[in-house]
C-alpha positions as a printed NumPy array, in Angstrom:
array([[-38.233, 146.555, 124.686],
       [-41.795, 145.667, 125.618],
       [-43.035, 142.228, 124.618],
       [-46.539, 140.785, 124.749],
       [-47.238, 137.074, 124.547],
       [-50.264, 135.271, 123.125],
       [-52.02 , 133.26 , 125.818],
       [-55.164, 131.125, 125.772],
       [-57.953, 131.714, 128.28 ],
       [-58.64 , 128.582, 130.338],
       [-61.294, 130.029, 132.643],
       [-62.139, 133.316, 134.261],
       [-64.4  , 136.32 , 134.474],
       [-64.36 , 140.009, 133.55 ],
       [-61.672, 140.766, 136.106],
       [-59.215, 137.875, 136.027],
       [-58.632, 134.715, 134.02 ],
       [-56.37 , 131.723, 134.204],
       [-54.45 , 131.752, 130.919],
       [-52.03 , 129.24 , 129.44 ],
       [-49.032, 129.529, 127.157],
       [-46.934, 126.517, 126.194],
       [-47.853, 124.542, 129.28 ],
       [-47.483, 127.364, 131.81 ],
       [-50.524, 128.908, 133.472],
       [-50.779, 132.401, 134.918],
       [-53.459, 134.623, 136.4  ],
       [-54.103, 137.494, 133.967],
       [-56.051, 140.716, 134.487],
       [-58.95 , 140.955, 132.029],
       [-59.839, 144.553, 132.939],
       [-59.009, 145.899, 129.459],
       [-60.721, 143.208, 127.358],
       [-63.531, 141.98 , 129.597],
       [-64.627, 138.394, 130.11 ],
       [-63.591, 136.034, 127.33 ],
       [-64.725, 132.456, 126.758],
       [-62.33 , 129.565, 127.282],
       [-60.163, 129.033, 124.219],
       [-59.93 , 132.72 , 123.317],
       [-56.415, 133.945, 122.637],
       [-55.34 , 137.244, 124.145],
       [-52.174, 139.324, 123.966],
       [-50.748, 139.556, 127.48 ],
       [-48.317, 142.241, 128.586],
       [-47.138, 142.594, 132.185],
       [-49.9  , 140.322, 133.469],
       [-52.729, 142.128, 131.665],
       [-54.646, 141.044, 128.566],
       [-54.411, 144.084, 126.298],
       [-56.455, 142.765, 123.365],
       [-58.127, 139.718, 121.867],
       [-56.217, 137.948, 119.07 ],
       [-57.478, 135.912, 116.146],
       [-55.718, 132.533, 115.75 ],
       [-53.642, 133.632, 112.735],
       [-52.315, 136.715, 114.505],
       [-51.481, 134.682, 117.619],
       [-49.509, 132.226, 115.461],
       [-47.659, 135.05 , 113.706],
       [-46.674, 136.604, 117.043],
       [-45.499, 133.23 , 118.357],
       [-43.475, 132.695, 115.172],
       [-41.851, 136.11 , 115.532],
       [-40.959, 135.432, 119.166],
       [-39.531, 132.032, 118.207],
       [-37.541, 133.724, 115.431],
       [-35.905, 136.127, 117.881],
       [-34.784, 133.197, 120.023],
       [-33.479, 131.253, 117.008],
       [-31.745, 134.3  , 115.484],
       [-29.931, 134.924, 118.756],
       [-28.752, 131.309, 118.601],
       [-27.553, 131.791, 115.008],
       [-30.242, 129.562, 113.508],
       [-32.168, 130.133, 110.264],
       [-35.599, 131.726, 110.741],
       [-36.941, 131.856, 107.17 ],
       [-39.477, 129.079, 107.829],
       [-41.083, 131.235, 110.521],
       [-41.749, 134.027, 108.019],
       [-42.926, 131.998, 105.027],
       [-45.373, 134.768, 104.091],
       [-42.493, 137.266, 103.729],
       [-39.765, 135.17 , 102.11 ],
       [-39.313, 135.914,  98.391],
       [-41.748, 138.831,  98.568],
       [-40.826, 142.296,  97.364],
       [-41.37 , 145.078,  99.901],
       [-44.466, 147.167,  99.165],
       [-44.74 , 150.904,  99.645],
       [-47.702, 152.133, 101.698],
       [-50.522, 153.471,  99.522],
       [-49.865, 157.109, 100.504],
       [-46.275, 156.886,  99.149],
       [-47.281, 155.424,  95.781],
       [-47.681, 157.746,  92.8  ]])
């Protein structure tokens, strides 16, 4: 399984940036997304920022990652998916009559 993590740009340029996630800082290649201002959230996979994230999407990814950890520990994860709880699944438009 491949997993990307949301990280926040602290400082950097078009080639490399110092990014932070939950108190840990790492050098991240910015070759695919270019220079980003401090505070920008990016999705990082194998040390490379693969795309820029909006704050809501970054939170949703973090919640999903937290849910995996909690589910493996046998804990309830409903609060991490509040937007999905009690919602009926919807068919994609192309499958609707």
